[in-house]
PDB file of C-alpha atoms in Angstrom:
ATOM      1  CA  UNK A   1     -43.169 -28.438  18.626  1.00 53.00           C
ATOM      2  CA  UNK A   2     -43.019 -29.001  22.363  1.00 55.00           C
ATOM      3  CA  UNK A   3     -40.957 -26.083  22.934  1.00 73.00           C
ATOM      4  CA  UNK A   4     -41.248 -22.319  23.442  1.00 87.00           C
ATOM      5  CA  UNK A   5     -38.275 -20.069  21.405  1.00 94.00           C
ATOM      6  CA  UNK A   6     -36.790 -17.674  23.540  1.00 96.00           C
ATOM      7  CA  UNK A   7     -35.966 -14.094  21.683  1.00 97.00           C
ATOM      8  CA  UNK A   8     -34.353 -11.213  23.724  1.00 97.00           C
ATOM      9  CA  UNK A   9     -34.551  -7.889  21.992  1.00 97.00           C
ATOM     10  CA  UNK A  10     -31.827  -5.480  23.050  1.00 96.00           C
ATOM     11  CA  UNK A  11     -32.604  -1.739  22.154  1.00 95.00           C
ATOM     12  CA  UNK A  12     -31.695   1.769  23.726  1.00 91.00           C
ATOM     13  CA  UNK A  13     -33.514   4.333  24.763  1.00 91.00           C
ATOM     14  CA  UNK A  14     -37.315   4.214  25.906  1.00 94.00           C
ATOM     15  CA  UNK A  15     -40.088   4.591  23.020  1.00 96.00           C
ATOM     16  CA  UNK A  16     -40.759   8.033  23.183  1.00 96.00           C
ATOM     17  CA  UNK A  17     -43.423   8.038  20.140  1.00 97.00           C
ATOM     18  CA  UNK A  18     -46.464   6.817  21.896  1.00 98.00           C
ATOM     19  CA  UNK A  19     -48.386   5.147  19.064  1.00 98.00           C
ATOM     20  CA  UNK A  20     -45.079   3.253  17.727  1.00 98.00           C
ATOM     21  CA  UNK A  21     -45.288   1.810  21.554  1.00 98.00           C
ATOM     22  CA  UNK A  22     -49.092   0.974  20.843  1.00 98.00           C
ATOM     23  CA  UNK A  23     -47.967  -1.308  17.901  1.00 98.00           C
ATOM     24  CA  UNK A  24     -44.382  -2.850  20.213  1.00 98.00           C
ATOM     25  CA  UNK A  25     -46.814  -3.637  22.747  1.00 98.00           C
ATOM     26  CA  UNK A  26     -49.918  -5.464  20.334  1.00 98.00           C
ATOM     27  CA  UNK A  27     -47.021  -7.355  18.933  1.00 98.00           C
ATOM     28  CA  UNK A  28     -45.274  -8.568  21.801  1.00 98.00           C
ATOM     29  CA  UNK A  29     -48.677  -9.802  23.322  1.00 97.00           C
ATOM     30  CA  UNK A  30     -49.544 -11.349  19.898  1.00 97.00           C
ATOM     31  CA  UNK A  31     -45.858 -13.467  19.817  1.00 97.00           C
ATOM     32  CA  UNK A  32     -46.515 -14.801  23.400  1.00 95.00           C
ATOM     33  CA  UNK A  33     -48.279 -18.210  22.683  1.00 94.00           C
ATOM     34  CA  UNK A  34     -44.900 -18.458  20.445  1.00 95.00           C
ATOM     35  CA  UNK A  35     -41.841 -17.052  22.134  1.00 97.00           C
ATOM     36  CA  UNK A  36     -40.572 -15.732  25.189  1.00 97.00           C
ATOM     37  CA  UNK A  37     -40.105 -12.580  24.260  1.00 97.00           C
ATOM     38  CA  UNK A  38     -37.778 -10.665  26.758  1.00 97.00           C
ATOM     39  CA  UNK A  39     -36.590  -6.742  25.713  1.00 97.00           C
ATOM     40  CA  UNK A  40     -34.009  -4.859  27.408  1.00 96.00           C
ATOM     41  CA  UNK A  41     -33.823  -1.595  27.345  1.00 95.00           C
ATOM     42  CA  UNK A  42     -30.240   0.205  27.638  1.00 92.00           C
ATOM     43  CA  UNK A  43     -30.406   3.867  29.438  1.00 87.00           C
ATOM     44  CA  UNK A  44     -29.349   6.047  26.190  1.00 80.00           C
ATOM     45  CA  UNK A  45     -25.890   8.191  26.481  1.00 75.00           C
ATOM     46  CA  UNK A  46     -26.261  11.636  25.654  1.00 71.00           C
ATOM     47  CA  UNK A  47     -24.935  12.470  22.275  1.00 64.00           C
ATOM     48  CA  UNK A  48     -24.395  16.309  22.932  1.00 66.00           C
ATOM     49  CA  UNK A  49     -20.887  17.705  21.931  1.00 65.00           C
ATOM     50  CA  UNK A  50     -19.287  13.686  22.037  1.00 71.00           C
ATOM     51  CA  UNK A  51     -21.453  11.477  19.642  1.00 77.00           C
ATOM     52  CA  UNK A  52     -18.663   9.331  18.734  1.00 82.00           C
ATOM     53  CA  UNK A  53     -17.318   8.650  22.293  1.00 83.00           C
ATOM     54  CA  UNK A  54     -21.245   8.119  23.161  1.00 82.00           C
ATOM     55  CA  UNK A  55     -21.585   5.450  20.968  1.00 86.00           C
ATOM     56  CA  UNK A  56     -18.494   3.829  22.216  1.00 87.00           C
ATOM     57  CA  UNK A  57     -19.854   4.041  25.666  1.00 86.00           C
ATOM     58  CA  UNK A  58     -22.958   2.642  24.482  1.00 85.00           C
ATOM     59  CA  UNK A  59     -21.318  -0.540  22.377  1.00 88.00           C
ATOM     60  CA  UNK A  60     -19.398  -1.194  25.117  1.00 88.00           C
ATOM     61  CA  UNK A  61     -22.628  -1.301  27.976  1.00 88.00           C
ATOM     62  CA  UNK A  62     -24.301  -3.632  24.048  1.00 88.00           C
ATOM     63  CA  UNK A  63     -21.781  -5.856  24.075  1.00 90.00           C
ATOM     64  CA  UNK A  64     -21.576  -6.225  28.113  1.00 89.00           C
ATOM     65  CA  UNK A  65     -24.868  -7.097  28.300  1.00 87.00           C
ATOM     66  CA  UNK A  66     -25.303  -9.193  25.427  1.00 90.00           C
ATOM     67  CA  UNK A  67     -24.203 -12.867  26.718  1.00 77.00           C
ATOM     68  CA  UNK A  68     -24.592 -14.727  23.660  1.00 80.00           C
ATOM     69  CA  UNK A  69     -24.765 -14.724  19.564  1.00 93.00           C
ATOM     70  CA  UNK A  70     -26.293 -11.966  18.708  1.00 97.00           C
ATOM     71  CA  UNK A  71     -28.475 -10.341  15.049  1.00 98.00           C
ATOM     72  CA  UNK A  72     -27.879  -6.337  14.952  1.00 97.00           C
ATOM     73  CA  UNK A  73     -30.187  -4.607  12.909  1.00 97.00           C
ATOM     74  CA  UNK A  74     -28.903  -2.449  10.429  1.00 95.00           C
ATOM     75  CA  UNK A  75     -29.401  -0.721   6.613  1.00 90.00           C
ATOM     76  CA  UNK A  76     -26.353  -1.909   5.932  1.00 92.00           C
ATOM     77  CA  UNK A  77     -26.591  -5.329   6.425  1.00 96.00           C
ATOM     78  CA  UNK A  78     -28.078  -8.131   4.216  1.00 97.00           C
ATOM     79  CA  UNK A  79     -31.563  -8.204   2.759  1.00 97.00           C
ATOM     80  CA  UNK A  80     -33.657 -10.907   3.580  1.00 97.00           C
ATOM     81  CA  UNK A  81     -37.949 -11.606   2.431  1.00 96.00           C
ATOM     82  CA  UNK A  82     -40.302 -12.649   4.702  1.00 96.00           C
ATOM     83  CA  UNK A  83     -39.751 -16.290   4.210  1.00 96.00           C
ATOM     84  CA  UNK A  84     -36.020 -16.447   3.973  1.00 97.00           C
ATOM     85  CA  UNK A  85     -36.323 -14.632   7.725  1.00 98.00           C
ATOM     86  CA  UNK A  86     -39.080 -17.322   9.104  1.00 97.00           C
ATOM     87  CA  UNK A  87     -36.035 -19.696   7.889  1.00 97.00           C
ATOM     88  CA  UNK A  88     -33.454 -18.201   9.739  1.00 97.00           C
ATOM     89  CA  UNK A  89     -35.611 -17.537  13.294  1.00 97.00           C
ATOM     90  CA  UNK A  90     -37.083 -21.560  12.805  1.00 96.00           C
ATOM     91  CA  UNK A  91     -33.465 -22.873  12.791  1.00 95.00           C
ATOM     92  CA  UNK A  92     -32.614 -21.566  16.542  1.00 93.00           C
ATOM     93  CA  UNK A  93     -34.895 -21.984  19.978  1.00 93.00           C
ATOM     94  CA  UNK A  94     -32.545 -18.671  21.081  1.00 95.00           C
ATOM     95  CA  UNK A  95     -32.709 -15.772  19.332  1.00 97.00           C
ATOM     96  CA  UNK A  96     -31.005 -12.341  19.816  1.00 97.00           C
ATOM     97  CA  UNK A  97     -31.438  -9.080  18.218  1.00 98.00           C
ATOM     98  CA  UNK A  98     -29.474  -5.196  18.752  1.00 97.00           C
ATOM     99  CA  UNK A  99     -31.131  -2.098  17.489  1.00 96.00           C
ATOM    100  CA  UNK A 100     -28.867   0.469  17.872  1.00 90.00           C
ATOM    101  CA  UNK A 101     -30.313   4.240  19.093  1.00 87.00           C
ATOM    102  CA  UNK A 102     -30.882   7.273  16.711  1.00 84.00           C
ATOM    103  CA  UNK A 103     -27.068   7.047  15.757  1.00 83.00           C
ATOM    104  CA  UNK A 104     -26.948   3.962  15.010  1.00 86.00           C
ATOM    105  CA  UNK A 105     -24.296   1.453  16.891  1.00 90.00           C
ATOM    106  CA  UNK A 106     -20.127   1.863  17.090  1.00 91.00           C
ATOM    107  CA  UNK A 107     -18.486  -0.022  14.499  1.00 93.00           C
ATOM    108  CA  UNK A 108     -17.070  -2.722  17.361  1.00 93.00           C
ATOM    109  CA  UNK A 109     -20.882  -3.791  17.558  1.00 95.00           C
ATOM    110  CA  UNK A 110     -20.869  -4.402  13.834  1.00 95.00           C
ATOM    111  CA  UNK A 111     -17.271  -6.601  14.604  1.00 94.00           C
ATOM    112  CA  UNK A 112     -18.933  -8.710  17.475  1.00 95.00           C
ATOM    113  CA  UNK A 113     -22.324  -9.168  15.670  1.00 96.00           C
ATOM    114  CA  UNK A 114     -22.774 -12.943  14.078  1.00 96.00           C
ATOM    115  CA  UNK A 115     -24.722 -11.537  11.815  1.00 97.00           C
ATOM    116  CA  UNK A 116     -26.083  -8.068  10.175  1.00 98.00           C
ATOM    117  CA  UNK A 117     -29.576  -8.146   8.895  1.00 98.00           C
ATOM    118  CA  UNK A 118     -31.175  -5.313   7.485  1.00 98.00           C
ATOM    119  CA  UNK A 119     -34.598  -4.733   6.986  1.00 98.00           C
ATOM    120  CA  UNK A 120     -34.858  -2.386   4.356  1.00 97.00           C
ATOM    121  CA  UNK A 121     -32.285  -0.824   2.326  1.00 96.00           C
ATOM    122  CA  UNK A 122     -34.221   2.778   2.927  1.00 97.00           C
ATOM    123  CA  UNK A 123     -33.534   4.034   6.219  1.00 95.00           C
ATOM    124  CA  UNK A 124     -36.588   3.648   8.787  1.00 96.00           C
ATOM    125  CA  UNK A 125     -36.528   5.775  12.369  1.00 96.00           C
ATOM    126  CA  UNK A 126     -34.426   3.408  14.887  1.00 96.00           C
ATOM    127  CA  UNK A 127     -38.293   3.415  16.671  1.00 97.00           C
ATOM    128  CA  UNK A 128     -40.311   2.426  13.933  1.00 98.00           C
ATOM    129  CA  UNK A 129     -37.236  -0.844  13.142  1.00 98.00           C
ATOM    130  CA  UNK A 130     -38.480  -1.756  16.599  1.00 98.00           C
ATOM    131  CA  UNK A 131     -42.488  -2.395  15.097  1.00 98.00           C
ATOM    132  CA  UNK A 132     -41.034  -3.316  12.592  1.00 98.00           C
ATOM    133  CA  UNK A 133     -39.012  -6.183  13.921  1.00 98.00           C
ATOM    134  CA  UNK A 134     -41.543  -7.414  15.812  1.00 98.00           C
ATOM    135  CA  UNK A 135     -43.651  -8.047  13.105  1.00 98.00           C
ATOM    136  CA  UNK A 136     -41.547  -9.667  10.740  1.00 98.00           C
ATOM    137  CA  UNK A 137     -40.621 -12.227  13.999  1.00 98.00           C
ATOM    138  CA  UNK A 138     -44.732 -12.420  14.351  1.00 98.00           C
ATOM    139  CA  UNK A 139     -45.182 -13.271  11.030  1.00 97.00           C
ATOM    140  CA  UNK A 140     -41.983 -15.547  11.089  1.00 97.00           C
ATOM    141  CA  UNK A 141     -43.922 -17.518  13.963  1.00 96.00           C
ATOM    142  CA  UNK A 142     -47.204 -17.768  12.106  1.00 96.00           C
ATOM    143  CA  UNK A 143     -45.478 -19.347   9.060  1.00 95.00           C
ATOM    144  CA  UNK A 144     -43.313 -21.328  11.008  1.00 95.00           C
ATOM    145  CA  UNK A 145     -46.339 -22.590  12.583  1.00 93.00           C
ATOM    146  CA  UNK A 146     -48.723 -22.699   9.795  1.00 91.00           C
ATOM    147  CA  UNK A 147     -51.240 -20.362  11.512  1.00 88.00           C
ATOM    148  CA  UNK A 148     -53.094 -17.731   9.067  1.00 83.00           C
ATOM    149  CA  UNK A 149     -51.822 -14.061   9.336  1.00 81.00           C
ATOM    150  CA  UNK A 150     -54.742 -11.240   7.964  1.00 62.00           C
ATOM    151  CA  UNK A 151     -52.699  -8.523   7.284  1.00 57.00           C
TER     152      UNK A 151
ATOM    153  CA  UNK B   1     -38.043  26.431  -4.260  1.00 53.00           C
ATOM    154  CA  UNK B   2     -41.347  28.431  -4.782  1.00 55.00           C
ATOM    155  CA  UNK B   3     -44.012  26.290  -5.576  1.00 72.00           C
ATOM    156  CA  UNK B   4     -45.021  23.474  -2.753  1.00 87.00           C
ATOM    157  CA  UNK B   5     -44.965  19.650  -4.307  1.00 94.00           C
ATOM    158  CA  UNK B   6     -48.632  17.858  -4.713  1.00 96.00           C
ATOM    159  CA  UNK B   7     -48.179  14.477  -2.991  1.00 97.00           C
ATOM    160  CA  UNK B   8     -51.340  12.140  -4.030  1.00 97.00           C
ATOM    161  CA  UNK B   9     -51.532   8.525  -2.032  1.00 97.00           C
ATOM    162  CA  UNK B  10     -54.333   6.311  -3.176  1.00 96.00           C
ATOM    163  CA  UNK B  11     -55.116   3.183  -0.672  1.00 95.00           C
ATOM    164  CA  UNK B  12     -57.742   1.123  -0.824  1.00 91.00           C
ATOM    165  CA  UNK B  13     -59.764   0.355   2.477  1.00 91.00           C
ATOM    166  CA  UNK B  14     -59.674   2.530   5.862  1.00 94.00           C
ATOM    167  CA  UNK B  15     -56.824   1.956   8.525  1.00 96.00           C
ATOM    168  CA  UNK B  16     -58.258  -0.063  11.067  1.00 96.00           C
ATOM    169  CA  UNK B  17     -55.420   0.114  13.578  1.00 97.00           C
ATOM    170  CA  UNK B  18     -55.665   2.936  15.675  1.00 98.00           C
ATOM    171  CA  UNK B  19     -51.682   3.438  16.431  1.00 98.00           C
ATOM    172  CA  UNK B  20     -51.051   3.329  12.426  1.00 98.00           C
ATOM    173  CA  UNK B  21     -53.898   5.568  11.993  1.00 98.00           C
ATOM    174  CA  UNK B  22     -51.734   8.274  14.661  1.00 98.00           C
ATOM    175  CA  UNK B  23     -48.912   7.685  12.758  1.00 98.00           C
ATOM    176  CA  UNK B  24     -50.281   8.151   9.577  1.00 98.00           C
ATOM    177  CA  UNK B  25     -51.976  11.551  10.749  1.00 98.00           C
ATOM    178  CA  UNK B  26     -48.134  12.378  12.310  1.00 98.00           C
ATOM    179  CA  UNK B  27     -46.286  12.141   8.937  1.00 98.00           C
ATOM    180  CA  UNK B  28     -49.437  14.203   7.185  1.00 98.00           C
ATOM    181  CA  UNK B  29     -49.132  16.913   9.549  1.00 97.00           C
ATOM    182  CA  UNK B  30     -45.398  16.808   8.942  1.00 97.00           C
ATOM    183  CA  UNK B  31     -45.665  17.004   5.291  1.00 97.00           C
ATOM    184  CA  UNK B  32     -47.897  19.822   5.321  1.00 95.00           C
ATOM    185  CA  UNK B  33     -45.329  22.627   4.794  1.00 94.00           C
ATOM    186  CA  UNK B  34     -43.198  20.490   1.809  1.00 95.00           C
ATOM    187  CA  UNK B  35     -46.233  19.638   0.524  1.00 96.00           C
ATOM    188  CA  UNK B  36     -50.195  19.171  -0.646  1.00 97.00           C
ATOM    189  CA  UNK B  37     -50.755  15.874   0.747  1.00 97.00           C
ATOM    190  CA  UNK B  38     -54.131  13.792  -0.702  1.00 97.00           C
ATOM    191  CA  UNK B  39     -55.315  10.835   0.255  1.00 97.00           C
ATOM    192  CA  UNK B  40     -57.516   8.718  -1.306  1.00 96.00           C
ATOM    193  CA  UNK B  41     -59.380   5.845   0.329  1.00 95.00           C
ATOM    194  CA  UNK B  42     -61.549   3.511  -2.082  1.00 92.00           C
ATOM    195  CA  UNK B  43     -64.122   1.295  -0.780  1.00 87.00           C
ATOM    196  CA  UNK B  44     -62.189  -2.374  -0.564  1.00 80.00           C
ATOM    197  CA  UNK B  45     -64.421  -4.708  -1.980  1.00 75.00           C
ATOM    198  CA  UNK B  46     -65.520  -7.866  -0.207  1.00 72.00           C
ATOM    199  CA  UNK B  47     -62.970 -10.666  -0.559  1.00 64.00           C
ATOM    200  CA  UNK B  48     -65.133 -13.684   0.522  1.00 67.00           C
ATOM    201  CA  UNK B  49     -65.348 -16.562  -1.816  1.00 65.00           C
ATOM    202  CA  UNK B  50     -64.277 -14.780  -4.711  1.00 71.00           C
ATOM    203  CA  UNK B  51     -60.745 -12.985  -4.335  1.00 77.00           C
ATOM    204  CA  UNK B  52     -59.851 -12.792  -8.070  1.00 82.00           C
ATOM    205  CA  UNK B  53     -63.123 -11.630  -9.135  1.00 83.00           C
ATOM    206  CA  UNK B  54     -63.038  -8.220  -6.174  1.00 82.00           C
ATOM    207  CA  UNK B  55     -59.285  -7.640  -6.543  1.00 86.00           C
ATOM    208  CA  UNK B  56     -60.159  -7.198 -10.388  1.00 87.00           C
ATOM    209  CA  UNK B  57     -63.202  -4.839  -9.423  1.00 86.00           C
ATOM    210  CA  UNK B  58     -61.069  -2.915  -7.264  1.00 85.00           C
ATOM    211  CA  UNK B  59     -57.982  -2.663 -10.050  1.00 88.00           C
ATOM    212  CA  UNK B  60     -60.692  -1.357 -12.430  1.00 88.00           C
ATOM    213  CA  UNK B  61     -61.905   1.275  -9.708  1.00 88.00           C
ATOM    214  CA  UNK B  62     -58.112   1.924  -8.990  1.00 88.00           C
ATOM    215  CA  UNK B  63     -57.417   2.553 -12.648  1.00 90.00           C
ATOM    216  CA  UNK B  64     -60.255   4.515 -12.760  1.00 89.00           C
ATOM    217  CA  UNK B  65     -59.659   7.187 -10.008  1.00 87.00           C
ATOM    218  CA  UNK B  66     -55.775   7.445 -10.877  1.00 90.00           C
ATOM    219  CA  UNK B  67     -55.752  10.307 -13.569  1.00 77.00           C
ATOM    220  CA  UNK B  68     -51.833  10.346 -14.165  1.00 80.00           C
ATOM    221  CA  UNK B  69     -48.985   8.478 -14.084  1.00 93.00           C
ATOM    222  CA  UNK B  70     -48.346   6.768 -10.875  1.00 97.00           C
ATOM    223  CA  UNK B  71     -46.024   4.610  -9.007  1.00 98.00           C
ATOM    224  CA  UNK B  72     -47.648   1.662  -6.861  1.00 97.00           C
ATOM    225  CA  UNK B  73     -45.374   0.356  -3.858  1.00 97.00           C
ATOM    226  CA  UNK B  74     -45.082  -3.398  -3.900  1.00 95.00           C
ATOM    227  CA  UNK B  75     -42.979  -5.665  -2.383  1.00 91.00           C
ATOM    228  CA  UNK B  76     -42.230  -6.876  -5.929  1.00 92.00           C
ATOM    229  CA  UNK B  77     -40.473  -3.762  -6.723  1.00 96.00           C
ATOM    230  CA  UNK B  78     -37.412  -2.550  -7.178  1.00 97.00           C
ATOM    231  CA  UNK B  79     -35.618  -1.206  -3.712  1.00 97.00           C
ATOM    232  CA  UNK B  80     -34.162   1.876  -3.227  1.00 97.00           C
ATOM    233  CA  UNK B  81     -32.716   3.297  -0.288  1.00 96.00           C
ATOM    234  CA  UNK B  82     -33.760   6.572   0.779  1.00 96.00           C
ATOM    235  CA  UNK B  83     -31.515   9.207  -0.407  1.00 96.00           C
ATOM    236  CA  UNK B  84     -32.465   7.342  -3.845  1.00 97.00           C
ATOM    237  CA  UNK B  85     -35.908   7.940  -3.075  1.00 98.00           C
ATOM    238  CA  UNK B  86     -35.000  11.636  -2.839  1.00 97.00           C
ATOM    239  CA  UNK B  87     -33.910  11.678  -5.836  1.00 97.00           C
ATOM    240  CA  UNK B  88     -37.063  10.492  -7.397  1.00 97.00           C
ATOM    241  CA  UNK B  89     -39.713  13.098  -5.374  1.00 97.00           C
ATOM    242  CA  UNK B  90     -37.372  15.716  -6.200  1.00 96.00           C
ATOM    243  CA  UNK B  91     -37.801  14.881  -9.901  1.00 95.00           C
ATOM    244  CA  UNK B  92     -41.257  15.768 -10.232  1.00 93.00           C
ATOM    245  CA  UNK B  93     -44.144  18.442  -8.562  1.00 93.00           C
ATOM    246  CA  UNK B  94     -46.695  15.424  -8.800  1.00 95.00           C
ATOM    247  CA  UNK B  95     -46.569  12.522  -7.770  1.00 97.00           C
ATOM    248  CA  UNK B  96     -48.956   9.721  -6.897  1.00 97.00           C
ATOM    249  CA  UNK B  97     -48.588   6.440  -5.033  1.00 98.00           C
ATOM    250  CA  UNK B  98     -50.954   3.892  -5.167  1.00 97.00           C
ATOM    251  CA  UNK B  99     -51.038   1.026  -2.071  1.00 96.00           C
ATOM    252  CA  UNK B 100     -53.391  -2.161  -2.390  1.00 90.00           C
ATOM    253  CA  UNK B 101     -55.282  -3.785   0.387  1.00 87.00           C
ATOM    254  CA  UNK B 102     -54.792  -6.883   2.291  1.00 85.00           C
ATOM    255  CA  UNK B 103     -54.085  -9.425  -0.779  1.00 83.00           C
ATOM    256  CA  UNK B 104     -52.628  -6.850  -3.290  1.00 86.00           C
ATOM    257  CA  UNK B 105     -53.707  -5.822  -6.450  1.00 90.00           C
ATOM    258  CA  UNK B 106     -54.687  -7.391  -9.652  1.00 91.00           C
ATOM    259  CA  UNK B 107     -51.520  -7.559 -12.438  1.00 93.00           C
ATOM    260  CA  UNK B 108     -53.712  -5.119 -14.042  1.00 93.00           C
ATOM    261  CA  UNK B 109     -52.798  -2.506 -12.064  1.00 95.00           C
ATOM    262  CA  UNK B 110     -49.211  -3.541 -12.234  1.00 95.00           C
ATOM    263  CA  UNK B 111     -49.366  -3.420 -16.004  1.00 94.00           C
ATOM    264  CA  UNK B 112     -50.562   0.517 -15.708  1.00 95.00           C
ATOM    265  CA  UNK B 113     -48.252   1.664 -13.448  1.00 96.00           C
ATOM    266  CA  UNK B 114     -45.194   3.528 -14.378  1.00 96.00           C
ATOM    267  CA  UNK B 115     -43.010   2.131 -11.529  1.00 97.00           C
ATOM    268  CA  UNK B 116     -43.475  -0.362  -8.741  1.00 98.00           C
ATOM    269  CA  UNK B 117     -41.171   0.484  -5.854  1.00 98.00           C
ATOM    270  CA  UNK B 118     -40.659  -1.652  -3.148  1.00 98.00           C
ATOM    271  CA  UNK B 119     -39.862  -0.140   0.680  1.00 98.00           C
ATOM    272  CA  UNK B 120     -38.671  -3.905   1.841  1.00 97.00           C
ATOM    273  CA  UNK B 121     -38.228  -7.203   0.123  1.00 96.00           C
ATOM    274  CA  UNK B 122     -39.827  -8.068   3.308  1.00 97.00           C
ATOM    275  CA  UNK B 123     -43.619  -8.699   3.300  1.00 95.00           C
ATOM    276  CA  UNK B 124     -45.037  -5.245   5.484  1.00 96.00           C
ATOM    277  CA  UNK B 125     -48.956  -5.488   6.579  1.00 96.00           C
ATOM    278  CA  UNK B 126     -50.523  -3.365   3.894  1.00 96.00           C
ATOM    279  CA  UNK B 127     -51.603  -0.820   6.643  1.00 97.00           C
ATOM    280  CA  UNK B 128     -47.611  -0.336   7.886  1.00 98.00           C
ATOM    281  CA  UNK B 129     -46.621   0.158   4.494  1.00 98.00           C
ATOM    282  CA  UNK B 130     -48.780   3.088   4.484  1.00 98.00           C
ATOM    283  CA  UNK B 131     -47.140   4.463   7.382  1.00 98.00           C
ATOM    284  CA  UNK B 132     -43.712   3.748   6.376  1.00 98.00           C
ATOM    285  CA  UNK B 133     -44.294   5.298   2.679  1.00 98.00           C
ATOM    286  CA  UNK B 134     -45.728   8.414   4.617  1.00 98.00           C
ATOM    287  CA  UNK B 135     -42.897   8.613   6.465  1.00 98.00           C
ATOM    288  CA  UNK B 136     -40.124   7.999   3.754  1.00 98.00           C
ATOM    289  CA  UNK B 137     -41.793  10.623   1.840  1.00 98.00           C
ATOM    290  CA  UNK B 138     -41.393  12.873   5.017  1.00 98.00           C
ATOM    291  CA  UNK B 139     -37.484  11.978   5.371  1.00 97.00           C
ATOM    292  CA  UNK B 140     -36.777  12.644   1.304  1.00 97.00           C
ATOM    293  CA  UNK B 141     -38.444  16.063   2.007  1.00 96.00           C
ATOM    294  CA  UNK B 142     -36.440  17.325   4.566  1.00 96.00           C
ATOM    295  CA  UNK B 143     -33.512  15.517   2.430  1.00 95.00           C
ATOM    296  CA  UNK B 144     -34.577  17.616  -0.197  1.00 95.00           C
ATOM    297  CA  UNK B 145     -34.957  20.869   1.526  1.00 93.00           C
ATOM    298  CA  UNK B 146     -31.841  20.387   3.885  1.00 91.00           C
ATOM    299  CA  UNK B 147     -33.658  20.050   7.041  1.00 88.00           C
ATOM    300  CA  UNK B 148     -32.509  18.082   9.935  1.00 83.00           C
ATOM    301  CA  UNK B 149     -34.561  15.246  10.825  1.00 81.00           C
ATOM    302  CA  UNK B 150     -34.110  13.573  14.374  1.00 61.00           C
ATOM    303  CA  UNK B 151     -34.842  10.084  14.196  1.00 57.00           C
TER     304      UNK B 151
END
């Protein structure tokens, strides 16, 4: 494979649990002989009083900023193992996921999305998807690549 | 509600990355005023050479040390999303999980236990899956008790 995948991450509001950054940041530097791994982080709206009108501010600053296809993560979408999701990141060199913030995303998100994948049916902290994310695309990469994974 | 829940987690091996480890510790602090939260940690057994031969040592030490009825987490299992998973820790004032190490557990154990719940059909590092159980435990409590939980 002479090539290098590209995956941009698009997620808002900082990591404010320190040790769920320790993990984001061991996985991003573990992907890096595999994919360029770019995140953007989108300033957070406050949600005080207006939650609804703060997540359309926020889907509309998403969808702005996201140029092309794009994978949100949500509970609601479809279920995938470990292997049908190496399948589905081997098939593209560019890659781009949404996480949506503590409130999840607006519903026009959902609309633009190509695709809704979820990665549990239980509901996991919008910080801990982000960890979590990473290392289902790490161990995507390994299988793609036929490299052993101790986990 | 006037008795507190007891909330045993068997696991076998220690949890070698630090951030999990802070989690972990986190979601036990948390569940200290819902519940008595014990964990177990058995010795993992060398897996060189012979694999089949130390996961079945380890199922018979598992079996062993688990007294009652118990439900062990697998990706095998069947999902439930998290209000579900509610449902089931508000069923019952003991409960006791039971997570295996890096290559699973033996069918044996399967055969003993009286549920095998799954948190993902995805394939979680067994030390995340600690975490995450710690912390889904942590969101059916305050789903339980009617407490609001910012996430």
């Amino acid at each position: 494979m002479g090539y290098k995948k590209h995956i941009n991450i698009i997620w808002i509001g900082k990591t404010k649990e320190g040790y769920l950054q320790a993990g984001i940041d061991k996985y991003i530097k573990l992907l890096r002989p595999f994919a360029d791994v770019e995140i953007k982080i989108l300033k957070e709206n406050k949600y005080s009083g207006a939650k609804t009108k703060a997540l359309k501010k926020d889907a509309e600053r998403l969808i702005k900023s996201v140029k092309k296809d794009f994978i949100l993560l949500s509970e609601r979408g479809i279920l995938m193992n470990s292997l049908e999701f190496a399948g589905l990141v081997s098939k593209k060199t560019n890659l781009t996921f949404v996480l949506g913030g503590p409130f999840g995303v607006d519903s026009t998100v959902y609309e633009k999305a190509d695709m809704v994948l979820s990665l549990s049916p239980m509901t996991f902290t919008h910080e801990m998807a982000r960890l979590i994310l990473l290392e289902q695309l790490y161990r995507a990469l390994t299988i793609i690549h036929g490299k052993e994974y101790h986990y």
